[in-house]
Structures are given as C-alpha cells and as structure tokens.
C-alpha cells in the first residue's frame, strides 16, 4: 500500500509570498535601471547628432530686423528653434535652446529674467552664462550676422560659448 506524504504548506506560504514580493521588487528595479540606461544612451546619441549637425551645411534663418527687438529682451524664434537675445549694449546673440547639462529644452522666464531648465533646475543669464548648476557650460550659440539691419542666423552651425557670453555677440549700436 502506497503512503501519501503531504508537504507542510502552512509554514512555506509566507516564505513563498516573501520570495514572490522580492522577485517582483527586483523586476521593477531592473526595469527602472533599463529605462534610465536607455534614456542616458538616447541623450548621448542626441548630443552626438548635434555635433554631427555642426559640421553639416549652413541653415540660414532670417530673424527680422534690429528694430524689431528691444534692448535687454529675449525672443524665441520658433522656425529656427533658438532665442535671440538683445543685450544691454545693443549687441545680439543667437542662443541654442538646448540645456548644456543633459539636453532639455530651456524656456526663458520673463519674470525671473533668466533661462530656467525644467529638468534639473540649471539657470542661465540673458547671455547664456550659467547662473545655477548642475550645468557647467554656457548655452551654445549659432553664428549671427547683420546685413542692412536684417539679422541672419545660421542654425546649421553650433558654437560653444565662452563663459562670459559676450565674446560671440554681434554689436550693432554704438554705446
Ligand atoms: S537638463 Fe537642464 S539642468 Fe539638467
């Protein structure tokens, strides 16, 4: 006659429950790590694409005339995806809207009178200069020229700015 041996299930149920919980926890943590890795890779690839674009052909955007801009203002130029800063001394800068920390798009805050990145809180002055980390580098610029009061910006090229921000601005008025 065969003996039927029963497993003691009452004691193993909590252990199995805990094991299942930890398995799920590891799965969630693993998924989060994969997502973060994917996002980081995407950021690196995107910044690489930007560098490649800098070597490519010129893309000239006509951004109106110098009379269209008041002193000490920042204007978004949507068709070129950049900002035109008209500085105190009447000079102009075409600033990239891409944060130099991890590449988020940085809006101009009119009230605060500075660019504030929504991702990690870096802020930049009207010249693109870093005011608040984690970004350590000024906003990049696009080459800008003025012919017969008309402003032309080359969005096909990106320049890394000097820390003071004014070194690449184009002056059109006498101080
Ligand atoms: S991407 Fe702008 S502060 Fe991090």
PDB file of C-alpha atoms and ligand atoms in Angstrom:
ATOM      1  CA  UNK A   1       0.000   0.000   0.000  1.00  0.00           C
ATOM      2  CA  UNK A   2       1.377   3.422  -1.037  1.00  0.00           C
ATOM      3  CA  UNK A   3       1.909   6.124   1.542  1.00  0.00           C
ATOM      4  CA  UNK A   4       0.758   9.632   0.711  1.00  0.00           C
ATOM      5  CA  UNK A   5       3.154  12.235   2.037  1.00  0.00           C
ATOM      6  CA  UNK A   6       1.838  15.736   2.276  1.00  0.00           C
ATOM      7  CA  UNK A   7       4.096  18.802   2.192  1.00  0.00           C
ATOM      8  CA  UNK A   8       3.755  21.085   5.228  1.00  0.00           C
ATOM      9  CA  UNK A   9       2.186  24.004   3.370  1.00  0.00           C
ATOM     10  CA  UNK A  10       1.198  26.170   6.278  1.00  0.00           C
ATOM     11  CA  UNK A  11       4.828  27.173   7.036  1.00  0.00           C
ATOM     12  CA  UNK A  12       6.037  27.630   3.398  1.00  0.00           C
ATOM     13  CA  UNK A  13       3.205  30.003   2.359  1.00  0.00           C
ATOM     14  CA  UNK A  14       4.707  33.146   3.990  1.00  0.00           C
ATOM     15  CA  UNK A  15       8.170  32.254   2.618  1.00  0.00           C
ATOM     16  CA  UNK A  16       6.762  31.881  -0.922  1.00  0.00           C
ATOM     17  CA  UNK A  17       4.886  35.162  -0.531  1.00  0.00           C
ATOM     18  CA  UNK A  18       8.065  36.970   0.503  1.00  0.00           C
ATOM     19  CA  UNK A  19      10.007  35.357  -2.347  1.00  0.00           C
ATOM     20  CA  UNK A  20       7.365  36.481  -4.837  1.00  0.00           C
ATOM     21  CA  UNK A  21       7.467  40.005  -3.397  1.00  0.00           C
ATOM     22  CA  UNK A  22      11.257  40.205  -3.713  1.00  0.00           C
ATOM     23  CA  UNK A  23      11.135  38.761  -7.250  1.00  0.00           C
ATOM     24  CA  UNK A  24       8.657  41.467  -8.235  1.00  0.00           C
ATOM     25  CA  UNK A  25      10.736  44.139  -6.492  1.00  0.00           C
ATOM     26  CA  UNK A  26      13.861  43.050  -8.418  1.00  0.00           C
ATOM     27  CA  UNK A  27      11.887  43.036 -11.665  1.00  0.00           C
ATOM     28  CA  UNK A  28      10.661  46.610 -11.028  1.00  0.00           C
ATOM     29  CA  UNK A  29      14.143  47.825 -10.041  1.00  0.00           C
ATOM     30  CA  UNK A  30      15.645  46.101 -13.097  1.00  0.00           C
ATOM     31  CA  UNK A  31      13.081  47.773 -15.371  1.00  0.00           C
ATOM     32  CA  UNK A  32      13.833  51.182 -13.855  1.00  0.00           C
ATOM     33  CA  UNK A  33      17.574  50.652 -14.354  1.00  0.00           C
ATOM     34  CA  UNK A  34      16.954  49.669 -18.004  1.00  0.00           C
ATOM     35  CA  UNK A  35      14.799  52.762 -18.563  1.00  0.00           C
ATOM     36  CA  UNK A  36      17.464  55.026 -17.076  1.00  0.00           C
ATOM     37  CA  UNK A  37      20.164  53.382 -19.192  1.00  0.00           C
ATOM     38  CA  UNK A  38      18.012  53.822 -22.304  1.00  0.00           C
ATOM     39  CA  UNK A  39      17.407  57.484 -21.550  1.00  0.00           C
ATOM     40  CA  UNK A  40      21.109  58.080 -20.927  1.00  0.00           C
ATOM     41  CA  UNK A  41      22.012  56.382 -24.236  1.00  0.00           C
ATOM     42  CA  UNK A  42      19.391  58.468 -26.038  1.00  0.00           C
ATOM     43  CA  UNK A  43      20.860  61.678 -24.539  1.00  0.00           C
ATOM     44  CA  UNK A  44      24.387  60.716 -25.581  1.00  0.00           C
ATOM     45  CA  UNK A  45      23.271  59.807 -29.115  1.00  0.00           C
ATOM     46  CA  UNK A  46      21.285  63.020 -29.414  1.00  0.00           C
ATOM     47  CA  UNK A  47      24.252  65.172 -28.329  1.00  0.00           C
ATOM     48  CA  UNK A  48      26.403  63.279 -30.862  1.00  0.00           C
ATOM     49  CA  UNK A  49      23.848  64.078 -33.554  1.00  0.00           C
ATOM     50  CA  UNK A  50      24.091  67.772 -32.608  1.00  0.00           C
ATOM     51  CA  UNK A  51      27.870  67.695 -33.078  1.00  0.00           C
ATOM     52  CA  UNK A  52      27.466  65.990 -36.438  1.00  0.00           C
ATOM     53  CA  UNK A  53      24.963  68.651 -37.466  1.00  0.00           C
ATOM     54  CA  UNK A  54      27.506  71.353 -36.550  1.00  0.00           C
ATOM     55  CA  UNK A  55      29.774  70.026 -39.325  1.00  0.00           C
ATOM     56  CA  UNK A  56      26.969  69.983 -41.866  1.00  0.00           C
ATOM     57  CA  UNK A  57      25.727  72.611 -44.195  1.00  0.00           C
ATOM     58  CA  UNK A  58      24.529  76.096 -43.327  1.00  0.00           C
ATOM     59  CA  UNK A  59      20.864  76.665 -42.496  1.00  0.00           C
ATOM     60  CA  UNK A  60      20.254  80.404 -42.636  1.00  0.00           C
ATOM     61  CA  UNK A  61      17.208  81.830 -40.860  1.00  0.00           C
ATOM     62  CA  UNK A  62      16.191  85.442 -41.375  1.00  0.00           C
ATOM     63  CA  UNK A  63      15.146  86.717 -37.942  1.00  0.00           C
ATOM     64  CA  UNK A  64      13.709  90.137 -38.782  1.00  0.00           C
ATOM     65  CA  UNK A  65      15.475  93.458 -38.411  1.00  0.00           C
ATOM     66  CA  UNK A  66      17.307  95.034 -35.491  1.00  0.00           C
ATOM     67  CA  UNK A  67      14.396  97.457 -34.968  1.00  0.00           C
ATOM     68  CA  UNK A  68      12.126  94.512 -34.155  1.00  0.00           C
ATOM     69  CA  UNK A  69      13.917  93.887 -30.843  1.00  0.00           C
ATOM     70  CA  UNK A  70      14.007  95.965 -27.687  1.00  0.00           C
ATOM     71  CA  UNK A  71      17.163  96.272 -25.611  1.00  0.00           C
ATOM     72  CA  UNK A  72      17.515  93.697 -22.816  1.00  0.00           C
ATOM     73  CA  UNK A  73      14.946  91.234 -24.180  1.00  0.00           C
ATOM     74  CA  UNK A  74      14.890  87.607 -25.257  1.00  0.00           C
ATOM     75  CA  UNK A  75      12.723  86.460 -28.168  1.00  0.00           C
ATOM     76  CA  UNK A  76      12.034  82.850 -29.142  1.00  0.00           C
ATOM     77  CA  UNK A  77      12.468  82.237 -32.874  1.00  0.00           C
ATOM     78  CA  UNK A  78      10.365  79.097 -33.400  1.00  0.00           C
ATOM     79  CA  UNK A  79      11.319  78.397 -37.028  1.00  0.00           C
ATOM     80  CA  UNK A  80      14.981  78.173 -36.047  1.00  0.00           C
ATOM     81  CA  UNK A  81      14.459  76.730 -32.551  1.00  0.00           C
ATOM     82  CA  UNK A  82      16.717  79.315 -30.911  1.00  0.00           C
ATOM     83  CA  UNK A  83      16.474  82.501 -28.832  1.00  0.00           C
ATOM     84  CA  UNK A  84      17.565  85.924 -29.954  1.00  0.00           C
ATOM     85  CA  UNK A  85      18.980  87.919 -27.050  1.00  0.00           C
ATOM     86  CA  UNK A  86      19.237  91.681 -27.495  1.00  0.00           C
ATOM     87  CA  UNK A  87      21.722  92.708 -24.822  1.00  0.00           C
ATOM     88  CA  UNK A  88      22.023  95.941 -22.827  1.00  0.00           C
ATOM     89  CA  UNK A  89      24.735  97.321 -25.104  1.00  0.00           C
ATOM     90  CA  UNK A  90      22.660  96.706 -28.267  1.00  0.00           C
ATOM     91  CA  UNK A  91      24.504  93.577 -29.318  1.00  0.00           C
ATOM     92  CA  UNK A  92      22.753  90.353 -30.334  1.00  0.00           C
ATOM     93  CA  UNK A  93      23.272  86.689 -29.513  1.00  0.00           C
ATOM     94  CA  UNK A  94      21.517  83.683 -31.095  1.00  0.00           C
ATOM     95  CA  UNK A  95      21.302  81.178 -28.234  1.00  0.00           C
ATOM     96  CA  UNK A  96      20.572  77.482 -28.593  1.00  0.00           C
ATOM     97  CA  UNK A  97      17.577  76.434 -26.513  1.00  0.00           C
ATOM     98  CA  UNK A  98      19.260  73.136 -25.550  1.00  0.00           C
ATOM     99  CA  UNK A  99      20.441  72.881 -21.957  1.00  0.00           C
ATOM    100  CA  UNK A 100      24.171  72.099 -21.748  1.00  0.00           C
ATOM    101  CA  UNK A 101      23.553  69.735 -18.817  1.00  0.00           C
ATOM    102  CA  UNK A 102      21.555  66.881 -20.381  1.00  0.00           C
ATOM    103  CA  UNK A 103      19.854  68.440 -23.366  1.00  0.00           C
ATOM    104  CA  UNK A 104      16.407  69.517 -22.186  1.00  0.00           C
ATOM    105  CA  UNK A 105      14.761  72.459 -23.863  1.00  0.00           C
ATOM    106  CA  UNK A 106      15.237  75.586 -21.740  1.00  0.00           C
ATOM    107  CA  UNK A 107      12.476  78.231 -21.602  1.00  0.00           C
ATOM    108  CA  UNK A 108      13.084  81.941 -20.969  1.00  0.00           C
ATOM    109  CA  UNK A 109      11.382  83.083 -17.759  1.00  0.00           C
ATOM    110  CA  UNK A 110      10.318  86.699 -18.299  1.00  0.00           C
ATOM    111  CA  UNK A 111       9.549  87.350 -14.600  1.00  0.00           C
ATOM    112  CA  UNK A 112      12.847  85.943 -13.347  1.00  0.00           C
ATOM    113  CA  UNK A 113      14.683  87.404 -16.341  1.00  0.00           C
ATOM    114  CA  UNK A 114      16.698  84.237 -16.915  1.00  0.00           C
ATOM    115  CA  UNK A 115      16.536  80.844 -18.615  1.00  0.00           C
ATOM    116  CA  UNK A 116      15.437  78.129 -16.159  1.00  0.00           C
ATOM    117  CA  UNK A 117      15.746  74.487 -17.146  1.00  0.00           C
ATOM    118  CA  UNK A 118      12.693  72.463 -16.049  1.00  0.00           C
ATOM    119  CA  UNK A 119      14.659  69.201 -15.815  1.00  0.00           C
ATOM    120  CA  UNK A 120      17.245  69.777 -13.078  1.00  0.00           C
ATOM    121  CA  UNK A 121      16.986  73.495 -12.320  1.00  0.00           C
ATOM    122  CA  UNK A 122      20.026  74.939 -14.089  1.00  0.00           C
ATOM    123  CA  UNK A 123      19.604  78.608 -14.894  1.00  0.00           C
ATOM    124  CA  UNK A 124      21.307  80.823 -17.453  1.00  0.00           C
ATOM    125  CA  UNK A 125      21.605  84.601 -17.886  1.00  0.00           C
ATOM    126  CA  UNK A 126      20.406  86.522 -20.957  1.00  0.00           C
ATOM    127  CA  UNK A 127      23.911  85.987 -22.378  1.00  0.00           C
ATOM    128  CA  UNK A 128      23.631  82.214 -21.883  1.00  0.00           C
ATOM    129  CA  UNK A 129      26.097  82.262 -18.995  1.00  0.00           C
ATOM    130  CA  UNK A 130      25.479  79.647 -16.261  1.00  0.00           C
ATOM    131  CA  UNK A 131      23.914  81.114 -13.106  1.00  0.00           C
ATOM    132  CA  UNK A 132      22.922  77.894 -11.319  1.00  0.00           C
ATOM    133  CA  UNK A 133      24.380  74.367 -11.704  1.00  0.00           C
ATOM    134  CA  UNK A 134      24.239  71.421 -12.440  1.00  0.00           C
ATOM    135  CA  UNK A 135      25.024  72.808 -15.922  1.00  0.00           C
ATOM    136  CA  UNK A 136      28.652  73.918 -16.044  1.00  0.00           C
ATOM    137  CA  UNK A 137      28.779  75.370 -19.553  1.00  0.00           C
ATOM    138  CA  UNK A 138      27.036  78.375 -21.084  1.00  0.00           C
ATOM    139  CA  UNK A 139      24.270  77.862 -23.641  1.00  0.00           C
ATOM    140  CA  UNK A 140      25.684  77.306 -27.121  1.00  0.00           C
ATOM    141  CA  UNK A 141      25.246  79.936 -29.806  1.00  0.00           C
ATOM    142  CA  UNK A 142      24.595  79.979 -33.537  1.00  0.00           C
ATOM    143  CA  UNK A 143      26.648  82.274 -35.802  1.00  0.00           C
ATOM    144  CA  UNK A 144      24.801  85.534 -36.413  1.00  0.00           C
ATOM    145  CA  UNK A 145      25.372  88.336 -38.884  1.00  0.00           C
ATOM    146  CA  UNK A 146      23.602  91.613 -39.608  1.00  0.00           C
ATOM    147  CA  UNK A 147      23.348  92.998 -43.119  1.00  0.00           C
ATOM    148  CA  UNK A 148      21.481  96.258 -43.751  1.00  0.00           C
ATOM    149  CA  UNK A 149      19.753  95.925 -40.355  1.00  0.00           C
ATOM    150  CA  UNK A 150      18.484  92.412 -41.230  1.00  0.00           C
ATOM    151  CA  UNK A 151      19.513  89.649 -38.804  1.00  0.00           C
ATOM    152  CA  UNK A 152      20.622  86.288 -40.229  1.00  0.00           C
ATOM    153  CA  UNK A 153      21.295  83.262 -38.018  1.00  0.00           C
ATOM    154  CA  UNK A 154      22.980  80.072 -39.161  1.00  0.00           C
ATOM    155  CA  UNK A 155      21.209  77.287 -37.246  1.00  0.00           C
ATOM    156  CA  UNK A 156      23.213  74.637 -39.101  1.00  0.00           C
ATOM    157  CA  UNK A 157      26.254  75.551 -37.023  1.00  0.00           C
ATOM    158  CA  UNK A 158      26.685  75.439 -33.251  1.00  0.00           C
ATOM    159  CA  UNK A 159      29.396  77.312 -31.369  1.00  0.00           C
ATOM    160  CA  UNK A 160      30.463  76.589 -27.820  1.00  0.00           C
ATOM    161  CA  UNK A 161      30.297  79.861 -25.993  1.00  0.00           C
ATOM    162  CA  UNK A 162      32.929  81.472 -23.822  1.00  0.00           C
ATOM    163  CA  UNK A 163      31.866  81.680 -20.188  1.00  0.00           C
ATOM    164  CA  UNK A 164      31.209  85.443 -20.268  1.00  0.00           C
ATOM    165  CA  UNK A 165      28.661  85.011 -23.084  1.00  0.00           C
ATOM    166  CA  UNK A 166      29.542  88.330 -24.678  1.00  0.00           C
ATOM    167  CA  UNK A 167      32.518  87.144 -26.667  1.00  0.00           C
ATOM    168  CA  UNK A 168      30.360  85.967 -29.571  1.00  0.00           C
ATOM    169  CA  UNK A 169      27.689  88.645 -29.532  1.00  0.00           C
ATOM    170  CA  UNK A 170      27.367  90.889 -32.597  1.00  0.00           C
ATOM    171  CA  UNK A 171      27.356  94.568 -31.804  1.00  0.00           C
ATOM    172  CA  UNK A 172      25.240  96.878 -33.961  1.00  0.00           C
ATOM    173  CA  UNK A 173      24.811 100.070 -31.925  1.00  0.00           C
ATOM    174  CA  UNK A 174      27.441 102.481 -30.634  1.00  0.00           C
ATOM    175  CA  UNK A 175      27.310 102.542 -26.840  1.00  0.00           C
TER     176      UNK A 175
HETATM  177  S1  LIG B   1      18.983  69.101 -18.480  1.00  0.00           S
HETATM  178 FE1  LIG B   1      18.909  71.156 -17.846  1.00  0.00          FE
HETATM  179  S2  LIG B   1      19.531  71.108 -15.811  1.00  0.00           S
HETATM  180 FE2  LIG B   1      19.651  69.057 -16.425  1.00  0.00          FE
END
